[in-house]
Amino acid sequence: MNDYFSSKENFKRAYKDEISHSFGRNFEEAHPEEKYVALGKMITDYVNENWRETKNAVKEQRAKQLYYFSMEFLLGRLMTNNLMNLGVYDVVRDGLEELGINIHDVEMMEQDPGLGNGGLGRLAACFLDSLASLNLPGNGNCIRYHYGLFRQEIVNCQQVEKPDCWLKLGNVWEVWKPYHAVRVKFGGQLNAYMDNNGKFHSAHVPDFAVKAVPYDMPVVGYHTTTTNTLRLWDAELDEESVPGGQLTKYLNDVSELTVNVYPDDSTNEGKELRLRQQYFFVCAGVDQIIRTHLLEYPTLDNLGEKVAIQLNDTHPVLVIPELMRVLMDDYDYSWDHAWAIVKETVAYTNHTVMAEAMEKWDQKMVRRLLPRVYMIIEEIERRFRYEVNHAGRGNDFYQMSILKDNQVHMANLAVVGSHSVNGVAKLHSQILVDDVLSTFASFYPEKFNNKTNGITHRRWLVYSNPQLTHLLEKTIGDGFIKHPEELSRLMDYVDNPEVQNEFMQVKRERKEILAAWVKENLGIEVNVDSIFDCQSKRLHAYKRQLLNIFHIIYLYLKMKQDPGFRIYPRTFFFSAKAAPSYNLAKEIIKLINMVAEKVNNDPEISQYLKVVFIPNYSVSIAELLINAADVSEQISTAGKEASGTGNMKYMMNGALTIGTLDGANVEIIEQVGYENAKIFGLRVEDVNIMRRENSYDVWSYYNSDSRIRMVVESLRNGTFSSNPNEFQLIYNDLMLNRDEFFVLADFAAYCKAQEDVQSWYENRPAWARAMLINIAKSGYFSSDRTIQEYADHIWGLKPLDFDSKDEK
């Protein structure tokens, strides 16, 4: 292996040489961007040998591999992560310092890769880290989006979407592999016939085809040789497919496939583009798997023994009919043989219980865009109907049908075509079995299981919070970095006053870092001795940022009305993006910012209460917020959040969970006890009863609680806007559309919970003890645990063996 990083002297020499060779100039004359790119190239070169060794080990050991299909991989910046995982961070930091460069300045030049939106994509990124760190051969498969979802700015208190140009300096981690391109076909004619032996044949003549070209990124494990691959597919023109006289339109159609994640689907054109995107990366990924497998094995009969495909939600479910198509049309497999291989290979993770989030596609659109795939889906449906009828369950078929109401129901296709269906938290998995997919669960009970989500504690604790990591290493040693369950050793110190004081000092330092960032970037002064209360996640009505801001409005109005009522100083932080076409969510963002403007500029109140909305939520913003938080807002309507992973990150960094008994909050409580978190509000069973009996009356809450009435009326009486219709969407959603997510029903309980949190925080030893317990119990929520469960129970993966001498 090259010795770039064996010492700081070698590093400095190699770094200067790299800049000279790459940019044709002396080190002293290089631009900052060139210095960043040169360092990235050196790291990638260093990683390449481990990358090669990993691929060789897979071949030599004939190891089974995972392919994780996801529309999102929200990686965050990789410079620090890769240097830390390689074990060379200190060498690089010290070498750069001697060259007059602050490593932090170099790290900050990296853009967060715009490959996702929220928890789904961040989970996928955590899983890749844990796979490599556990020496498990597992690869990601996604699209190389040229722009992120969008860069959010707040103008006149409203969200404005700007392009997220994350590739403006290129991507130093990727390797372009044009010789592995795949032709992907859409639309056109399907010419089919039956031969004399009764064998079906088809030829697809498309009206639009593109090349999917892969860009590979190494995924570096923590102090391991294992280096896996995230393959990103970009779209390029297919020279043979350019229609005469339509070059400009063709080029536009090609480029829009990879412009950004989740194009607006409020129009038919947007829906069609989303479907094209999904098939694009599925078709290319399946082709890669087949070609890679056949390089090592003479047959596809053993594909399920050597390959596991995990579908991260419904976006990649077209893997099922596409793999059937390839096996039958390209490799002459019979239906039954191909179907057995597909079901053995494919597994499905469900991420939602919300009916509107269960993907469905118009049948005519699928038939027109993907004629052969649609034909296969029809045959899957026909044979599944026979299976259900033959089992005497014909009356249940409609509930499980893939093709109904003129739509293709992707979650149903996923369940029928896979061997495993898992939820992502105990409560979520139980709701799937008892409610959302209950008919399937009674028909295929052996398929359903739970795999509670996890986070990579190396990024979310060790690398992003060095202050807390130092305290932990000093107190319990550094074994938890490789073995997160060792965080439980901290339980021996939760009553130690010295450790409690040191923890509070660490927390204060992290709050100072966040406060300085807010001052520099937003111009807002915040009190670092106030309670930092944080809610950072996608803006959606069920996540109930509205409940949070309603409580803030109540505190503000009560302090204005009653000079004798004052709260312990509190700073409420929000960070969230709303989908561009989600008008209610965008109005909630406007409300938060208008309340912030009012509160923060009120000299009477602002010393007690501040509201900060941090724009453009990203992994990098999350790392600032999560480490500084005292209170973690996890307040979704019970039964709506599948799991959540932000709750785990906040917990791991010593923040108190205030939340409903929803998602992984349930398991957080199992770990820390009700005495070390604050649970409030309706339970799932309460919500279900109120829905079933149609007994929720928002007006009774409005009329019986003066606080609710005061807050709701502030939306219309000029308190925050001179326009009485400014927040009409919010008002209508609550009062006229019956408050679907029970904001008013939980308001009183939430206010009481927040009062209790304040009293708790003022008892500093008790607070420190509770936070130390949260940290000590957070090891369970490492993605290392989650991935090991997937590997053992679903994928059948075994660690690669490199011999101990190869491990760093």
Coordinates of N, CA, C and O in Angstrom, one line a residue, residues 607-701:
Q607 N -35.7 37.9 26.0 CA -34.7 37.4 26.9 C -35.1 36.0 27.5 O -34.3 35.3 28.1
Y608 N -36.4 35.7 27.3 CA -36.9 34.4 27.9 C -37.2 33.4 26.7 O -37.1 32.2 27.0
L609 N -37.5 33.9 25.6 CA -37.9 33.0 24.5 C -37.3 33.5 23.2 O -37.4 34.6 22.8
K610 N -36.7 32.5 22.5 CA -36.2 32.8 21.1 C -36.7 31.6 20.2 O -36.8 30.5 20.7
V611 N -36.9 31.9 19.0 CA -37.2 30.9 18.0 C -36.2 31.1 16.8 O -36.1 32.2 16.3
V612 N -35.6 30.0 16.4 CA -34.6 30.0 15.3 C -35.0 28.9 14.3 O -35.1 27.7 14.6
F613 N -35.2 29.4 13.1 CA -35.4 28.4 12.0 C -34.2 28.4 11.1 O -33.8 29.4 10.6
I614 N -33.5 27.2 11.1 CA -32.3 27.1 10.3 C -32.6 26.6 9.0 O -33.1 25.5 8.8
P615 N -32.3 27.4 7.9 CA -32.7 26.9 6.6 C -31.8 25.8 6.0 O -30.7 25.5 6.6
N616 N -32.4 25.1 5.0 CA -31.6 24.2 4.2 C -31.1 23.0 5.1 O -29.9 22.7 5.1
Y617 N -32.0 22.4 5.8 CA -31.6 21.2 6.6 C -30.9 20.2 5.8 O -31.2 19.8 4.7
S618 N -29.8 19.7 6.4 CA -28.9 18.7 5.8 C -28.2 17.9 6.8 O -28.3 18.2 8.0
V619 N -27.4 17.0 6.4 CA -26.6 16.2 7.4 C -25.7 17.1 8.2 O -25.6 17.0 9.4
S620 N -25.1 18.1 7.5 CA -24.1 19.0 8.2 C -24.8 19.8 9.2 O -24.3 20.1 10.3
I621 N -26.0 20.3 8.9 CA -26.8 21.1 9.8 C -27.2 20.2 11.0 O -27.2 20.6 12.2
A622 N -27.6 19.0 10.7 CA -28.0 18.1 11.8 C -26.9 17.8 12.8 O -27.1 17.8 14.0
E623 N -25.7 17.7 12.3 CA -24.6 17.5 13.2 C -24.4 18.6 14.1 O -23.9 18.4 15.3
L624 N -24.6 19.8 13.7 CA -24.6 21.0 14.6 C -25.7 21.0 15.7 O -25.5 21.2 16.8
L625 N -26.9 20.7 15.2 CA -28.1 20.8 16.1 C -28.1 19.7 17.1 O -28.3 19.9 18.3
I626 N -27.9 18.5 16.6 CA -28.1 17.3 17.4 C -27.1 17.3 18.6 O -27.5 17.0 19.8
N627 N -25.9 17.7 18.4 CA -24.9 17.7 19.5 C -25.2 18.8 20.5 O -24.7 18.6 21.7
A628 N -25.9 19.8 20.1 CA -26.1 20.9 21.1 C -27.4 20.8 21.8 O -27.7 21.6 22.8
A629 N -28.3 19.9 21.4 CA -29.7 19.9 21.9 C -29.8 19.5 23.3 O -29.1 18.5 23.8
D630 N -30.6 20.1 24.1 CA -31.0 19.6 25.4 C -32.3 18.8 25.3 O -32.5 17.8 26.0
V631 N -33.2 19.2 24.4 CA -34.5 18.6 24.3 C -34.7 18.1 22.8 O -34.4 18.9 21.9
S632 N -35.1 16.9 22.6 CA -35.3 16.3 21.3 C -36.8 16.2 21.1 O -37.5 15.4 21.8
E633 N -37.4 16.9 20.1 CA -38.8 16.9 19.8 C -39.1 15.8 18.9 O -38.8 15.8 17.7
Q634 N -39.9 14.8 19.4 CA -40.3 13.6 18.6 C -41.8 13.4 18.8 O -42.2 12.5 19.5
I635 N -42.6 14.3 18.2 CA -43.9 14.5 18.6 C -45.0 14.2 17.6 O -46.1 14.7 17.5
S636 N -44.6 13.2 16.7 CA -45.5 12.8 15.6 C -46.8 12.2 16.2 O -46.8 11.7 17.3
T637 N -47.9 12.2 15.4 CA -49.1 11.6 15.8 C -48.8 10.1 16.0 O -48.3 9.5 15.2
A638 N -49.3 9.6 17.2 CA -49.0 8.2 17.5 C -49.5 7.3 16.4 O -50.7 7.4 15.9
G639 N -48.7 6.4 15.9 CA -49.0 5.4 14.9 C -48.6 5.9 13.5 O -48.8 5.1 12.5
K640 N -48.1 7.1 13.3 CA -47.8 7.6 12.0 C -46.3 7.5 11.7 O -45.9 7.4 10.5
E641 N -45.4 7.6 12.6 CA -43.9 7.6 12.4 C -43.5 6.2 12.4 O -43.6 5.5 13.4
A642 N -43.0 5.7 11.3 CA -42.5 4.3 11.2 C -41.5 4.0 12.3 O -41.6 3.0 13.0
S643 N -40.5 4.8 12.3 CA -39.4 4.6 13.3 C -38.8 6.0 13.7 O -38.9 6.3 14.9
G644 N -38.3 6.7 12.8 CA -37.5 7.8 13.1 C -36.1 7.4 13.4 O -35.8 6.3 14.0
T645 N -35.1 8.2 13.0 CA -33.7 8.0 13.5 C -33.1 9.2 14.1 O -32.1 9.1 14.8
G646 N -33.7 10.4 13.9 CA -33.3 11.6 14.6 C -33.4 11.4 16.1 O -32.6 11.8 16.9
N647 N -34.5 10.7 16.5 CA -34.6 10.4 18.0 C -33.4 9.7 18.6 O -33.0 10.0 19.7
M648 N -32.9 8.8 17.8 CA -31.7 8.0 18.2 C -30.5 8.9 18.3 O -29.6 8.8 19.2
K649 N -30.3 9.8 17.3 CA -29.1 10.6 17.2 C -29.1 11.6 18.4 O -28.1 11.8 19.1
Y650 N -30.3 12.2 18.7 CA -30.4 13.1 19.8 C -30.1 12.4 21.1 O -29.4 12.9 22.0
M651 N -30.7 11.3 21.3 CA -30.5 10.5 22.5 C -29.0 10.2 22.7 O -28.5 10.3 23.8
M652 N -28.4 9.8 21.7 CA -27.0 9.3 21.7 C -26.0 10.5 22.1 O -25.0 10.3 22.7
N653 N -26.5 11.7 21.9 CA -25.7 12.9 22.2 C -26.2 13.6 23.5 O -25.8 14.7 23.8
G654 N -27.0 12.9 24.3 CA -27.4 13.4 25.6 C -28.5 14.5 25.5 O -28.4 15.6 26.1
A655 N -29.6 14.2 24.8 CA -30.8 15.1 24.7 C -32.0 14.3 25.2 O -32.1 13.1 25.0
L656 N -32.9 15.0 25.9 CA -34.1 14.3 26.5 C -35.1 14.2 25.4 O -35.4 15.2 24.7
T657 N -35.7 13.0 25.2 CA -36.8 12.8 24.2 C -38.1 13.3 24.9 O -38.5 12.8 25.9
I658 N -38.7 14.3 24.2 CA -40.1 14.6 24.6 C -40.9 14.1 23.4 O -40.7 14.6 22.2
G659 N -41.8 13.2 23.6 CA -42.4 12.6 22.4 C -43.7 11.8 22.7 O -44.0 11.5 23.9
T660 N -44.3 11.4 21.6 CA -45.5 10.5 21.7 C -44.9 9.1 21.8 O -43.8 8.8 21.4
L661 N -45.8 8.2 22.1 CA -45.4 6.8 22.1 C -45.6 6.2 20.7 O -46.5 5.6 20.3
D662 N -44.6 6.6 19.8 CA -44.7 6.4 18.4 C -43.3 5.9 17.9 O -42.3 6.3 18.4
G663 N -43.3 5.1 16.8 CA -42.1 4.7 16.2 C -41.1 4.1 17.2 O -41.4 3.4 18.1
A664 N -39.8 4.5 17.0 CA -38.8 4.0 17.8 C -38.8 4.6 19.2 O -38.0 4.2 20.1
N665 N -39.6 5.7 19.4 CA -39.7 6.2 20.8 C -40.1 5.1 21.8 O -39.7 5.1 22.9
V666 N -40.9 4.2 21.3 CA -41.3 3.1 22.2 C -40.1 2.3 22.7 O -40.0 2.0 23.9
E667 N -39.2 2.0 21.8 CA -38.0 1.3 22.2 C -37.0 2.1 22.9 O -36.2 1.6 23.7
I668 N -37.0 3.4 22.7 CA -36.2 4.3 23.5 C -36.6 4.2 25.0 O -35.8 4.1 25.9
I669 N -37.9 4.2 25.2 CA -38.5 4.1 26.5 C -38.2 2.8 27.1 O -37.9 2.6 28.3
E670 N -38.2 1.7 26.3 CA -37.8 0.4 26.8 C -36.4 0.4 27.3 O -36.1 -0.3 28.3
Q671 N -35.5 1.2 26.7 CA -34.1 1.2 27.1 C -33.9 2.1 28.3 O -33.2 1.7 29.2
V672 N -34.5 3.3 28.3 CA -34.2 4.2 29.4 C -35.2 4.3 30.5 O -34.9 4.9 31.6
G673 N -36.4 3.8 30.2 CA -37.5 3.9 31.2 C -38.2 5.3 31.1 O -37.7 6.3 30.6
Y674 N -39.5 5.3 31.5 CA -40.3 6.5 31.4 C -39.7 7.6 32.3 O -40.0 8.8 32.0
E675 N -38.9 7.2 33.3 CA -38.4 8.3 34.2 C -37.2 9.0 33.5 O -36.8 10.0 34.1
N676 N -36.8 8.6 32.3 CA -35.6 9.3 31.7 C -36.0 9.8 30.3 O -35.1 10.0 29.4
A677 N -37.3 10.0 30.0 CA -37.8 10.6 28.8 C -39.1 11.2 29.2 O -39.6 11.0 30.3
K678 N -39.7 12.0 28.3 CA -41.0 12.6 28.6 C -42.0 12.2 27.5 O -42.0 12.7 26.4
I679 N -42.9 11.3 27.8 CA -43.9 10.8 26.9 C -45.2 11.4 27.3 O -45.6 11.6 28.4
F680 N -45.9 11.9 26.2 CA -47.2 12.5 26.4 C -48.2 12.1 25.4 O -47.9 11.5 24.4
G681 N -49.5 12.4 25.6 CA -50.4 12.4 24.5 C -51.1 11.1 24.2 O -50.9 10.1 24.9
L682 N -51.9 11.1 23.2 CA -52.7 10.0 22.7 C -51.7 8.8 22.3 O -50.7 9.0 21.7
R683 N -52.2 7.6 22.7 CA -51.5 6.4 22.2 C -52.2 5.9 20.9 O -53.2 6.4 20.5
V684 N -51.6 5.0 20.3 CA -52.1 4.5 19.0 C -53.5 4.0 19.2 O -54.4 4.3 18.3
E685 N -53.8 3.2 20.2 CA -55.1 2.7 20.4 C -56.1 3.8 20.7 O -57.3 3.7 20.2
D686 N -55.7 4.9 21.3 CA -56.6 6.0 21.5 C -57.0 6.7 20.2 O -58.2 7.0 19.9
V687 N -56.0 6.9 19.3 CA -56.2 7.5 18.0 C -57.1 6.6 17.2 O -58.1 7.0 16.5
N688 N -56.9 5.3 17.2 CA -57.7 4.3 16.5 C -59.1 4.4 16.9 O -60.1 4.3 16.1
I689 N -59.4 4.4 18.2 CA -60.8 4.5 18.7 C -61.4 5.7 18.2 O -62.6 5.7 17.8
M690 N -60.8 6.9 18.4 CA -61.4 8.1 18.0 C -61.7 8.1 16.5 O -62.7 8.7 16.0
R691 N -60.8 7.5 15.7 CA -61.1 7.5 14.2 C -62.2 6.5 13.9 O -63.1 6.9 13.1
R692 N -62.2 5.4 14.6 CA -63.2 4.4 14.3 C -64.6 4.9 14.7 O -65.6 4.7 14.0
E693 N -64.7 5.5 15.9 CA -65.9 6.0 16.4 C -66.3 7.4 15.9 O -67.4 7.9 16.2
N694 N -65.4 8.0 15.1 CA -65.7 9.3 14.6 C -66.0 10.3 15.7 O -66.9 11.1 15.6
S695 N -65.2 10.2 16.8 CA -65.6 10.9 18.0 C -64.7 12.2 18.3 O -64.9 12.8 19.3
Y696 N -63.8 12.4 17.4 CA -62.9 13.6 17.6 C -63.6 14.9 17.1 O -63.9 15.0 15.9
D697 N -63.8 15.8 18.0 CA -64.5 17.0 17.7 C -63.6 18.2 18.1 O -63.4 18.5 19.2
V698 N -63.0 18.8 17.0 CA -62.0 19.9 17.3 C -62.7 21.0 18.0 O -62.0 21.7 18.8
W699 N -63.9 21.3 17.7 CA -64.6 22.5 18.3 C -64.8 22.3 19.8 O -64.8 23.3 20.5
S700 N -64.9 21.1 20.2 CA -65.0 20.9 21.7 C -63.7 21.3 22.4 O -63.7 21.9 23.5
Y701 N -62.6 21.0 21.8 CA -61.3 21.4 22.4 C -61.2 22.9 22.3 O -60.7 23.5 23.2

